[in-house]
Tab-separated table of C-alpha atoms in Angstrom:
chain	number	residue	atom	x	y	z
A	19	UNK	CA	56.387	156.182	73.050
A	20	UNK	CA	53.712	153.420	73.013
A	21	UNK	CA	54.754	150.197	71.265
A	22	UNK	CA	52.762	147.308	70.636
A	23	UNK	CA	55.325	144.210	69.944
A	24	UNK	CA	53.142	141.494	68.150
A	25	UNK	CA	54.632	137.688	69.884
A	26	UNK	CA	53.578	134.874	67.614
A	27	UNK	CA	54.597	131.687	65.904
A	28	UNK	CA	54.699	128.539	66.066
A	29	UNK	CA	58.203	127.360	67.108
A	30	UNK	CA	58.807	125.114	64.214
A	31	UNK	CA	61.452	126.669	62.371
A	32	UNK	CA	63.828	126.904	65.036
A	33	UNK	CA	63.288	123.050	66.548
A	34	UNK	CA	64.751	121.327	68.328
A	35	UNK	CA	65.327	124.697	70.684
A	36	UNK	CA	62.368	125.750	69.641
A	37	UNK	CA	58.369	123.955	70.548
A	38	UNK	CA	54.741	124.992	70.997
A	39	UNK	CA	55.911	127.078	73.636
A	40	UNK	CA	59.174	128.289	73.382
A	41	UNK	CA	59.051	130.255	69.922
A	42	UNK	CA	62.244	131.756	68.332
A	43	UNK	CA	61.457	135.214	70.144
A	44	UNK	CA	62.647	133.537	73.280
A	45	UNK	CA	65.864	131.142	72.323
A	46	UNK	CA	68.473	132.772	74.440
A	47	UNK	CA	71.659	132.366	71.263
A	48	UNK	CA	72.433	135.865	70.945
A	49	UNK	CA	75.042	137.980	72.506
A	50	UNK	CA	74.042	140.669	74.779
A	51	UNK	CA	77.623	141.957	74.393
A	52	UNK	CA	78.711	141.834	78.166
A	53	UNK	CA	79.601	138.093	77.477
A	54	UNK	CA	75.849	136.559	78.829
A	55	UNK	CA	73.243	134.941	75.914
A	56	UNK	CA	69.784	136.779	75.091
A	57	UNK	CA	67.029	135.983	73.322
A	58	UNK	CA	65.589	138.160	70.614
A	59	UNK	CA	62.802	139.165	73.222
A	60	UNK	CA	65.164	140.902	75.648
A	61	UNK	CA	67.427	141.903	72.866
A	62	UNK	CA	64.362	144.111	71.453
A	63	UNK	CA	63.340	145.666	74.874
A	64	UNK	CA	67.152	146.546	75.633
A	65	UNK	CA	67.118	148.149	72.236
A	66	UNK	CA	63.927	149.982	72.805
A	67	UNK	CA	64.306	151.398	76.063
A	68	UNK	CA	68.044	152.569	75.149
A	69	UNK	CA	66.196	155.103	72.431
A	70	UNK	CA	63.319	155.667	75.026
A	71	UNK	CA	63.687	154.975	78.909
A	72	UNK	CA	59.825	155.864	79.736
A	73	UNK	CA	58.897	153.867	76.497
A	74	UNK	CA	55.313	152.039	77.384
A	75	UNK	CA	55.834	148.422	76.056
A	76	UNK	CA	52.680	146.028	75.576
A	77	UNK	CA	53.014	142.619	73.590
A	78	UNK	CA	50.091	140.991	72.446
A	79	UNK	CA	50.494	137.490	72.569
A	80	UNK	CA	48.550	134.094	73.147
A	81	UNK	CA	48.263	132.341	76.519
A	82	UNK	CA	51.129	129.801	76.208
A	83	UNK	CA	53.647	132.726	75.717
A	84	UNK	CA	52.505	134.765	78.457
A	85	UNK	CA	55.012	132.760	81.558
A	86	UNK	CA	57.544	132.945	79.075
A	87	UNK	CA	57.470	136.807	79.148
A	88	UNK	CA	56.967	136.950	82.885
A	89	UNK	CA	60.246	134.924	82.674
A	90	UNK	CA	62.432	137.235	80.676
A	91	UNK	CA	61.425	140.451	81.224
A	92	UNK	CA	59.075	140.346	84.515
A	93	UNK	CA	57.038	143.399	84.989
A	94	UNK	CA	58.962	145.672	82.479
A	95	UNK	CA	56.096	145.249	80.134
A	96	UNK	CA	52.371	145.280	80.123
A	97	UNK	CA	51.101	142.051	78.179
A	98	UNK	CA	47.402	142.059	76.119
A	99	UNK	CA	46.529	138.136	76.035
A	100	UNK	CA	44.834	136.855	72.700
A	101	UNK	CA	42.188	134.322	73.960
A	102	UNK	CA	42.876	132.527	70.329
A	103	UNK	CA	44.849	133.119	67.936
A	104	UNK	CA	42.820	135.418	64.967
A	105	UNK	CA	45.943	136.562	62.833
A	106	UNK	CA	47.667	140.690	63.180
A	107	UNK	CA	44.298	142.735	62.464
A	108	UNK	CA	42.158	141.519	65.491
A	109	UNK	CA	45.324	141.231	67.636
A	110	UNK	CA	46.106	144.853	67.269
A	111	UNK	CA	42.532	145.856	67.973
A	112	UNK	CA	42.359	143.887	70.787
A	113	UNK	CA	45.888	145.872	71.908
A	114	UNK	CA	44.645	149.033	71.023
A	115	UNK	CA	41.350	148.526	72.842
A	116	UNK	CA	43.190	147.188	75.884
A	117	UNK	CA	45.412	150.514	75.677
A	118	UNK	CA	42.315	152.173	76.283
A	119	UNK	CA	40.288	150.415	78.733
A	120	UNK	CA	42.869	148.940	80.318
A	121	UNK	CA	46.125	151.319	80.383
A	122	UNK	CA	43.919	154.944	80.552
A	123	UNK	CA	45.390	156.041	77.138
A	124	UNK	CA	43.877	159.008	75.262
A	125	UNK	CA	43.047	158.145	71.342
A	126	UNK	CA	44.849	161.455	70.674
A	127	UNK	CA	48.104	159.086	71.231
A	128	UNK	CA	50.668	157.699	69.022
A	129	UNK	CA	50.755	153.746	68.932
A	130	UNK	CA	53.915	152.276	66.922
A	131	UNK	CA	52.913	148.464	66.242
A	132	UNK	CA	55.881	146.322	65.103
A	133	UNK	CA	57.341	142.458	65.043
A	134	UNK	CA	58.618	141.419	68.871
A	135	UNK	CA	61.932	139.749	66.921
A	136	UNK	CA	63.395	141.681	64.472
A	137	UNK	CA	68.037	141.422	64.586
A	138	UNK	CA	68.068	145.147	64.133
A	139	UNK	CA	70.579	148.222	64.914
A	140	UNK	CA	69.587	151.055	67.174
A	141	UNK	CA	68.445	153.226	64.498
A	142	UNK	CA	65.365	151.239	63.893
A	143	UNK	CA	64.287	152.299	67.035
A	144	UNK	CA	64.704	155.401	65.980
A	145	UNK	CA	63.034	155.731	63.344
A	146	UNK	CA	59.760	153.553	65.261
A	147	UNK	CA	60.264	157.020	67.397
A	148	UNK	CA	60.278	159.317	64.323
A	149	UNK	CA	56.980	157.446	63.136
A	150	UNK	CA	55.218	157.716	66.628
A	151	UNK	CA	56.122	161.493	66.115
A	152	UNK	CA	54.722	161.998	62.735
A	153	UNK	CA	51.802	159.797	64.104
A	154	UNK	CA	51.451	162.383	66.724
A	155	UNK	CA	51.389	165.362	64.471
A	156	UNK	CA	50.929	164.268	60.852
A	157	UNK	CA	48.315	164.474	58.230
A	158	UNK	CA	48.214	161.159	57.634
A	159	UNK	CA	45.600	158.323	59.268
A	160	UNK	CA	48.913	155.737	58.709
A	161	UNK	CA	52.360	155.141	58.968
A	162	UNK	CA	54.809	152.680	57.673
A	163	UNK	CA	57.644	151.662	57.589
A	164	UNK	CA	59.153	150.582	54.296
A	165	UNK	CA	62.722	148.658	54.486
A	166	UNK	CA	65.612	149.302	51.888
A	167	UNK	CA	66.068	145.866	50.357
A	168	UNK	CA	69.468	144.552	50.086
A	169	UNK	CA	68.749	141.782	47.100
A	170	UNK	CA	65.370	140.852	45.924
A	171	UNK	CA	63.666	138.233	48.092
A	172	UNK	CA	60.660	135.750	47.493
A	173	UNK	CA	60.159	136.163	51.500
A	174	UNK	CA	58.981	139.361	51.815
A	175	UNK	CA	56.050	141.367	50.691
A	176	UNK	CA	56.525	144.950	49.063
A	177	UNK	CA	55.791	148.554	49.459
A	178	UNK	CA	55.705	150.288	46.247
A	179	UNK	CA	56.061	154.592	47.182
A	180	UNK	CA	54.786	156.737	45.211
A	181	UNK	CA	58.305	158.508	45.189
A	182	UNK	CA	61.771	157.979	46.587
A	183	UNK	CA	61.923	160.725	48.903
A	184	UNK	CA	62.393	159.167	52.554
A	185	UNK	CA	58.660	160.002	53.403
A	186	UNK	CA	56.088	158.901	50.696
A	187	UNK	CA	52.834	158.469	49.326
A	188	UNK	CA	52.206	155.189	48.972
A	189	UNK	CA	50.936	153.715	45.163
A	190	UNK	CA	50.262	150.388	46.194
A	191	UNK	CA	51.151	146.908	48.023
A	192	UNK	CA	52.497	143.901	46.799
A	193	UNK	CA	52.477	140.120	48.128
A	194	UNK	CA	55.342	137.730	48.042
A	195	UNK	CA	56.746	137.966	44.979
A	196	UNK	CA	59.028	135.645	42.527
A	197	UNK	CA	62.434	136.389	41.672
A	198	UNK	CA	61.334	138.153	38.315
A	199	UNK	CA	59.428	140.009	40.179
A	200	UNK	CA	61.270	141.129	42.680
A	201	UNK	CA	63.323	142.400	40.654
A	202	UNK	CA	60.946	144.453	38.450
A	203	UNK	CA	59.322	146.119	42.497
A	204	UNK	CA	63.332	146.938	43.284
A	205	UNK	CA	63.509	148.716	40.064
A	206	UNK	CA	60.452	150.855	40.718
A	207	UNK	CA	61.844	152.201	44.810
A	208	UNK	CA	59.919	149.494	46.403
A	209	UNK	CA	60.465	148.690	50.018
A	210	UNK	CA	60.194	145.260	51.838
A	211	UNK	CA	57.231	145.856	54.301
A	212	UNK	CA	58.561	144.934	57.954
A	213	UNK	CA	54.651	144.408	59.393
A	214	UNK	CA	55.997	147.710	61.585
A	215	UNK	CA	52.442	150.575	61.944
A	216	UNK	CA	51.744	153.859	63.481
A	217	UNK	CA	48.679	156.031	64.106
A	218	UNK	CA	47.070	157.756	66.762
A	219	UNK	CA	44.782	155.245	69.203
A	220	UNK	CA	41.770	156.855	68.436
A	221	UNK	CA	41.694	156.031	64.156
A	222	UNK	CA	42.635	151.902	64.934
A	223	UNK	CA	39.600	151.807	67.593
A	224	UNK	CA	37.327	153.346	65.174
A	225	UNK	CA	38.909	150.747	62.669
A	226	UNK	CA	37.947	147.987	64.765
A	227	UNK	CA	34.657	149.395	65.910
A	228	UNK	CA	33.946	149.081	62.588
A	229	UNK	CA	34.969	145.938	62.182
A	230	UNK	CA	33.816	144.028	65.162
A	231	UNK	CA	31.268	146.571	66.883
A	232	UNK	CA	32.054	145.609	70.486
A	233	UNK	CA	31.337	147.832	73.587
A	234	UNK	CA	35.138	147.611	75.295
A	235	UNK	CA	37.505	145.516	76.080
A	236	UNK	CA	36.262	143.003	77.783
A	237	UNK	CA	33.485	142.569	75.368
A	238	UNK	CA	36.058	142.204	72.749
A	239	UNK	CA	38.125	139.693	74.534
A	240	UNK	CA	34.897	137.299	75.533
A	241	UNK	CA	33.969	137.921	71.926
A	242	UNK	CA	37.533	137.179	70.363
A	243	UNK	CA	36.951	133.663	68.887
A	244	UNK	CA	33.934	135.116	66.308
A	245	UNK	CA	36.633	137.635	64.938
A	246	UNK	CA	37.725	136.354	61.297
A	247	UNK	CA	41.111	135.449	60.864
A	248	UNK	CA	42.544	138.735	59.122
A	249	UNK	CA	45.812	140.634	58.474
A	250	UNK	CA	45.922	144.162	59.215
A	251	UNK	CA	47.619	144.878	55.920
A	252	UNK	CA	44.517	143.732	53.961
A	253	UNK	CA	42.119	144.962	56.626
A	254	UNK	CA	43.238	148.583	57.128
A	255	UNK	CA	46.613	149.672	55.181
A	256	UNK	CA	46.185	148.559	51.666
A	257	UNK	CA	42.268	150.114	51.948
A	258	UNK	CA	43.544	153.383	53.440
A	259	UNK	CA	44.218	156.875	51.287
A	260	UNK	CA	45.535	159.302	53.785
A	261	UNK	CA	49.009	156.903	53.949
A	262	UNK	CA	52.699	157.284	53.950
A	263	UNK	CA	55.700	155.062	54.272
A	264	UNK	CA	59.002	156.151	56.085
A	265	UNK	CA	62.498	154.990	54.486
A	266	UNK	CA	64.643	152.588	56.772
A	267	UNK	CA	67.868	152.343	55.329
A	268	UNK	CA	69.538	150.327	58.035
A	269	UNK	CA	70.479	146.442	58.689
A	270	UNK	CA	67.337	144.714	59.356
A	271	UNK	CA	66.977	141.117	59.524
A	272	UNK	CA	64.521	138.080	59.705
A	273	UNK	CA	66.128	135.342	61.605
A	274	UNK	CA	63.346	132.962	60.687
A	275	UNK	CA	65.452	129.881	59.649
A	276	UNK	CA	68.425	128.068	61.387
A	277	UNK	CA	70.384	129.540	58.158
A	278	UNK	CA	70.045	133.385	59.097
A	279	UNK	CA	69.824	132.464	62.538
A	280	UNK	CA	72.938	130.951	63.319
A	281	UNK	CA	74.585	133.855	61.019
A	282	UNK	CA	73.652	136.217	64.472
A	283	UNK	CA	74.463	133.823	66.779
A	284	UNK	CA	76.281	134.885	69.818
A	285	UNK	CA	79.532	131.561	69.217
A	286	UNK	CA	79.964	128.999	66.827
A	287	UNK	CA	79.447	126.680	69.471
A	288	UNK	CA	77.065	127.288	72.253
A	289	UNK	CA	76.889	124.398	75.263
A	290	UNK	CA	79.202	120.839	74.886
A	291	UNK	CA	80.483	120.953	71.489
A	292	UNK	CA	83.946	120.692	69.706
A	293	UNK	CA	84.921	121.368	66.179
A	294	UNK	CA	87.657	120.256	64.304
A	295	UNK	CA	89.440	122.493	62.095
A	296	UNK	CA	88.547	120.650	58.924
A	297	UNK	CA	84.613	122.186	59.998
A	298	UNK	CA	83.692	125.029	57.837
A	299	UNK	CA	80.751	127.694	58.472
A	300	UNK	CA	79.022	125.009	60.853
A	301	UNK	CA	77.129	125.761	64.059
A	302	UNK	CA	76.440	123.974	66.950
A	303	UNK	CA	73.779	124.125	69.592
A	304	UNK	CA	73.856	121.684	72.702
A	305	UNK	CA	71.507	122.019	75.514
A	306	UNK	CA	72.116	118.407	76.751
A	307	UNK	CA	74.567	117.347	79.617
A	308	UNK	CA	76.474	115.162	76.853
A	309	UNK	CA	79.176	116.247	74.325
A	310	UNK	CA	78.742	116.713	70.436
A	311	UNK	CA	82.092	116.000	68.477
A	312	UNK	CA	81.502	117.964	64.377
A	313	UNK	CA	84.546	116.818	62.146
A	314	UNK	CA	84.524	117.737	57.848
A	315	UNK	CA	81.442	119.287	58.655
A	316	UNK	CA	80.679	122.142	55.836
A	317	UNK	CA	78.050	124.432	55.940
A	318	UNK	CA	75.827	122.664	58.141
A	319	UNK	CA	73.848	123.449	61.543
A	320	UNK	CA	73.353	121.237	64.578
A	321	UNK	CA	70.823	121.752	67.079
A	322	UNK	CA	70.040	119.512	70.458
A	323	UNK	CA	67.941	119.770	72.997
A	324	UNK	CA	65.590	117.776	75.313
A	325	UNK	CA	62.723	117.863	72.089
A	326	UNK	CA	65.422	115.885	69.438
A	327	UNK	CA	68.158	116.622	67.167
A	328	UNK	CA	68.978	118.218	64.159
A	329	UNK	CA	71.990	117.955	61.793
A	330	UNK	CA	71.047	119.854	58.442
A	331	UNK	CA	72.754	121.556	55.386
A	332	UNK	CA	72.131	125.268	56.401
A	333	UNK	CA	70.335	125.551	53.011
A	334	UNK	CA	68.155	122.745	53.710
A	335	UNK	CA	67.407	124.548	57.354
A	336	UNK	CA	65.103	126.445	55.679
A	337	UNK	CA	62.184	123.520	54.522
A	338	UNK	CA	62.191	122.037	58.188
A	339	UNK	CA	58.776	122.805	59.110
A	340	UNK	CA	56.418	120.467	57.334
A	341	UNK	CA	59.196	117.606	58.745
A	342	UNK	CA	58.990	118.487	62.075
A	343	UNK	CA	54.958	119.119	62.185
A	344	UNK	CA	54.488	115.428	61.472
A	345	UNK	CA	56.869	115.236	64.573
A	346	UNK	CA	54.566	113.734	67.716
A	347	UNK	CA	56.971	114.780	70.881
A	348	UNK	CA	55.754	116.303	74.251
A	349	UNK	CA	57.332	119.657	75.005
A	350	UNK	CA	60.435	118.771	76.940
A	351	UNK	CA	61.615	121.841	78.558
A	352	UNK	CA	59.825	125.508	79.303
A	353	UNK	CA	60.280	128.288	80.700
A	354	UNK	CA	57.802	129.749	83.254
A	355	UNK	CA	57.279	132.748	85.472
A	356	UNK	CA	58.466	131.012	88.236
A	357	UNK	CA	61.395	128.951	86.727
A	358	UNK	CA	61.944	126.240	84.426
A	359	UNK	CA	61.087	122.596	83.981
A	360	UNK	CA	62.748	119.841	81.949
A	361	UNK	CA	61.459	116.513	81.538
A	362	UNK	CA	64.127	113.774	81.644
A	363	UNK	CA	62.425	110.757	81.589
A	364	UNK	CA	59.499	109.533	80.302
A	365	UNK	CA	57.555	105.435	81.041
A	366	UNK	CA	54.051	104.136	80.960
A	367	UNK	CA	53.071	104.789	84.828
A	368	UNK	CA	56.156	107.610	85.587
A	369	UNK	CA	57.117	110.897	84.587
A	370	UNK	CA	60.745	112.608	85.436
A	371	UNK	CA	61.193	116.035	85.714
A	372	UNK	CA	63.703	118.746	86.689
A	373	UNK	CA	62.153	121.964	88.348
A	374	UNK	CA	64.331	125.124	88.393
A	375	UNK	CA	62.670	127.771	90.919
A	376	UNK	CA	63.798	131.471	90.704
A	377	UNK	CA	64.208	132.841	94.524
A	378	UNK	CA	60.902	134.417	95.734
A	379	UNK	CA	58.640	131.939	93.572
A	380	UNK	CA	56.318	129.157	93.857
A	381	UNK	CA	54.279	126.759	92.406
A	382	UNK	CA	50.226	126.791	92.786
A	383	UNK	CA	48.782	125.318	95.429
A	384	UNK	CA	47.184	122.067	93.517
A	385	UNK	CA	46.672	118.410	94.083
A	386	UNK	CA	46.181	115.867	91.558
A	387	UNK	CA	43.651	113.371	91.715
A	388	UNK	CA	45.382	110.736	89.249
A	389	UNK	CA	49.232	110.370	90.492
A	390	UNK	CA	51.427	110.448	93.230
A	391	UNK	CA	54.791	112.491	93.387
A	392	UNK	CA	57.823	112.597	94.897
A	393	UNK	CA	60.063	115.605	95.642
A	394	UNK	CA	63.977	115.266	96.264
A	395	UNK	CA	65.453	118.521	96.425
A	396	UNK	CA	68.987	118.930	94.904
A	397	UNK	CA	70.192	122.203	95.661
A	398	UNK	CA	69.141	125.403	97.170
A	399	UNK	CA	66.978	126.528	99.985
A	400	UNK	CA	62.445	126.686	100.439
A	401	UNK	CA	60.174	125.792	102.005
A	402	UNK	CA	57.039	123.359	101.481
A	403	UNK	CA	53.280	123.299	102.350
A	404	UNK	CA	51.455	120.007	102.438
A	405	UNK	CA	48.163	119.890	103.201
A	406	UNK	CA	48.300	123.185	105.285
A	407	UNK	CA	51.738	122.102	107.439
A	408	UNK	CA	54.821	124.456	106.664
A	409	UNK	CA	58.494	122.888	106.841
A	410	UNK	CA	61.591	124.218	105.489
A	411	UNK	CA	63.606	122.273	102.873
A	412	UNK	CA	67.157	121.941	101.555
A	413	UNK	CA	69.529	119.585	99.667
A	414	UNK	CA	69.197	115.543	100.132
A	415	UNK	CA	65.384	116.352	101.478
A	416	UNK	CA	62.841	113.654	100.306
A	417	UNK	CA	58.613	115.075	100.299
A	418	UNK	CA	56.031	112.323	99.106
A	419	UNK	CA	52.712	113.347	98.497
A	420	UNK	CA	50.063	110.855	97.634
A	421	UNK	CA	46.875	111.636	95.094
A	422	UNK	CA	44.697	113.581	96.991
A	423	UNK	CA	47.174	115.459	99.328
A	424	UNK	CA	47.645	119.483	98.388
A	425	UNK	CA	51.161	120.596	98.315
A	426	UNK	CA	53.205	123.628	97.113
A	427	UNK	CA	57.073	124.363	97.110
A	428	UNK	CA	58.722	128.158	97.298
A	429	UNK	CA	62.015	128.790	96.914
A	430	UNK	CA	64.370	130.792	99.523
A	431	UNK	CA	67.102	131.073	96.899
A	432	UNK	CA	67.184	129.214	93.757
A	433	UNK	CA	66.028	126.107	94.148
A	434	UNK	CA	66.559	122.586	92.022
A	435	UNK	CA	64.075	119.400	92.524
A	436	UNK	CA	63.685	116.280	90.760
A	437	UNK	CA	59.911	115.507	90.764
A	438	UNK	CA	58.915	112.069	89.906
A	439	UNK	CA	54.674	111.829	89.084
A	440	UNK	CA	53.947	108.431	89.422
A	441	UNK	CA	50.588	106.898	88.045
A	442	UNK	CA	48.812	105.337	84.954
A	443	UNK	CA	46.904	108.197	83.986
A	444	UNK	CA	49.725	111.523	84.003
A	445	UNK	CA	48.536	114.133	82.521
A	446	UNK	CA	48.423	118.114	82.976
A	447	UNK	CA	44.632	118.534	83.192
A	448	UNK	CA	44.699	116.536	86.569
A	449	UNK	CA	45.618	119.692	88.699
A	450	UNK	CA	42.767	120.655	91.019
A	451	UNK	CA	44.172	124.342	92.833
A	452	UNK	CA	43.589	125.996	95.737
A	453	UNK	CA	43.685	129.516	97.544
A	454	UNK	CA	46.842	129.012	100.006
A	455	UNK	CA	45.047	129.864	103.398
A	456	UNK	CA	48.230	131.517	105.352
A	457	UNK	CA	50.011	134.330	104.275
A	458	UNK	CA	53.103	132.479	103.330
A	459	UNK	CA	53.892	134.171	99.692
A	460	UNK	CA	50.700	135.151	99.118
A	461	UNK	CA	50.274	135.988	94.978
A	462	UNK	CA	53.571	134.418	93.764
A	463	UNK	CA	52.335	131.695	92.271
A	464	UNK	CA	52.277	130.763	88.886
């Protein structure tokens, strides 16, 4: 089975755990049911390759995702990089095209696009298998998947079939709807539409050919940023005849908001927190070194990390976004290929951060032009290059290199450093970096 999983958003709805970088897809709340925390991300490829072991996974997502991936899942999937972000229609083309060009697929194959975060049971897996099938073999250009609904929602947009059989025709498509409404599409058999596709390779490249006329993929990707900003429900499936939609009658969720979010959540308290027993359907999330104490809380979620804090009515949860875009805050913590970082302190001419380095990685080779820094390591083994001269490090060691001086750190096992830049112009476009000259590592940077 080939699946595209489309990795978006904007990590607003989800703050403080979530930023610019660290989107919902990759907040590690959930339980993985062996007692550990996953995110969404992982939870989706353990659910996929449990249905199909040789499953082909590629997500298409923007740049600023990409180390996040690398972090979680490594090379268990193949990732498509948007060079901009140009809404689901030229993302999937771009996919599809890289499928081809890229990944040596036929256009005879079946390609199952869905969301990289749905809070799903097994048998939605299934059924994306059932659709690549009828993809494979069907008389149809286009498949979809149409979700029972369980109440009628203003979130969603709807499906209506031409019948109620499991596999229909489809009549036609429907935005977000009110209540009323809602209500009146439930009545007729229609189905919330779960953004999940499937078609052979060969009908979405002519779709896109037609659409963008480019030569492959890489003339596609250098072309990217003219693309219009379009949905591929508008752009191909509410324009196409030759159409069906496939009944899911199983749980399916959006865990969009802290409210339906914390609902999955893995503990009612994950990190420092205690609750009193006067606290009623309240969660807490602490990803600080310092206790949170909730007592009479009712109904209410709190959330705190390195970004800020939140401490909201669960119903409220749900209209934090235009609050926290007019929020002006550096991301604080990220997870990369190589690690993590998290800043702890921030001043006018310094800049505090922790570095977390998973055994066998590195940073670049770079130097920065503007700053000085400071290594101390805290814990673990690695070694260091400075300016070409190799020593080995370990706990209580101190490395200072000036502005000017080119330096890299790789860690033995995993290794913990306090890095303090220190200068009156910090900032992350001063990084000049360089090929490392010996062998030491060579193609484990970040």
């Amino acid at each position: 089975m080939n699946i595209i999983l489309l990795s978006g958003g904007s990590g607003k709805r989800l703050w403080p755990l979530s930023n610019d970088i660290r989107s919902k897809q990759f907040v590690r709340m959930l339980s993985d049911g062996k007692g550990d925390f996953e995110s969404m991300l992982t939870r989706v490829h353990r659910q996929i390759t449990a249905v199909d072991s040789q499953a082909e996974i590629t997500i298409a997502t923007g740049k600023k995702q990409v180390s996040l991936i690398k972090n979680q899942l490594g090379d268990k999937v193949h990732v498509c990089v948007e060079p901009c972000r140009r809404d689901t229609f030229p993302a999937i083309c771009l996919a599809a095209s890289y499928l081809k060009d890229v990944r040596g697929k036929g256009e005879e194959e079946a390609v199952v696009v869905c969301p990289v975060d749905p809070y799903v049971e097994g048998s939605y897996f299934e059924t994306l298998e059932e659709m690549s099938r009828m993809a494979r073999t069907g008389d149809a250009n286009l498949y979809l998947m149409g979700i029972e609904p369980t109440y009628p929602s203003e979130k969603y947009g709807y499906i209506i079939p031409v019948s109620r059989d499991r596999v229909s025709g489809v009549d036609t498509f429907r935005e977000k709807p009110d209540l009323e409404k809602a209500q009146e599409y439930i009545a007729r058999g229609a189905l919330w539409n779960g953004g999940v596709f499937a078609f052979r390779l060969g009908y979405l490249l002519e779709k896109a050919h037609q659409a963008f006329g480019f030569q492959d993929y890489q003339d596609l990707y250098e072309r990217y940023g003219e693309m219009d900003k379009i949905s591929f429900d508008y752009a191909v499936a509410e324009r196409e005849q030759k159409i069906q939609v496939l009944r899911y009658r199983g749980q399916w969720k959006d865990l969009g908001t802290w409210n339906t979010f914390s609902e999955a959540m893995a503990d009612q308290a994950i990190g420092r927190a205690t609750l009193n027993d006067t606290c009623e359907n309240t969660h807490v999330v602490n990803e600080l070194n310092i206790p949170i104490l909730c007592m009479g809380c009712k109904d209410m979620v709190v959330a705190a990390s390195g970004d800020g804090i939140l401490i909201s009515d669960k119903g409220q949860s749900s209209y934090i976004k235009p609050y926290v875009e007019q929020i002006e805050q550096q991301v604080m913590y990220a997870e990369k290929s190589w690690g993590s970082f998290t800043v702890l302190d921030v001043q006018e001419d310094s800049l505090t951060i922790k570095i977390v380095l998973l055994p066998g990685h590195g940073l670049h080779y770079h130097s920065h032009e503007h700053r000085d820094e400071v290594w101390t390591v805290m814990s673990g083994s690695g070694r260091t290059v400075i300016d070409g001269v190799e020593r080995r490090v370990s706990p209580g060691d101190v490395i200072s290199m000036p502005a000017g001086c080119k330096h890299t750190i790789f860690a033995d096992t995993e290794l913990k450093v306090i890095e303090v830049q220190l200068g009156k112009d910090i900032t992350v476009e001063d990084k000049q970096k360089y090929e490392l000259e010996s062998e030491l590592e060579k193609g484990k940077g970040c």
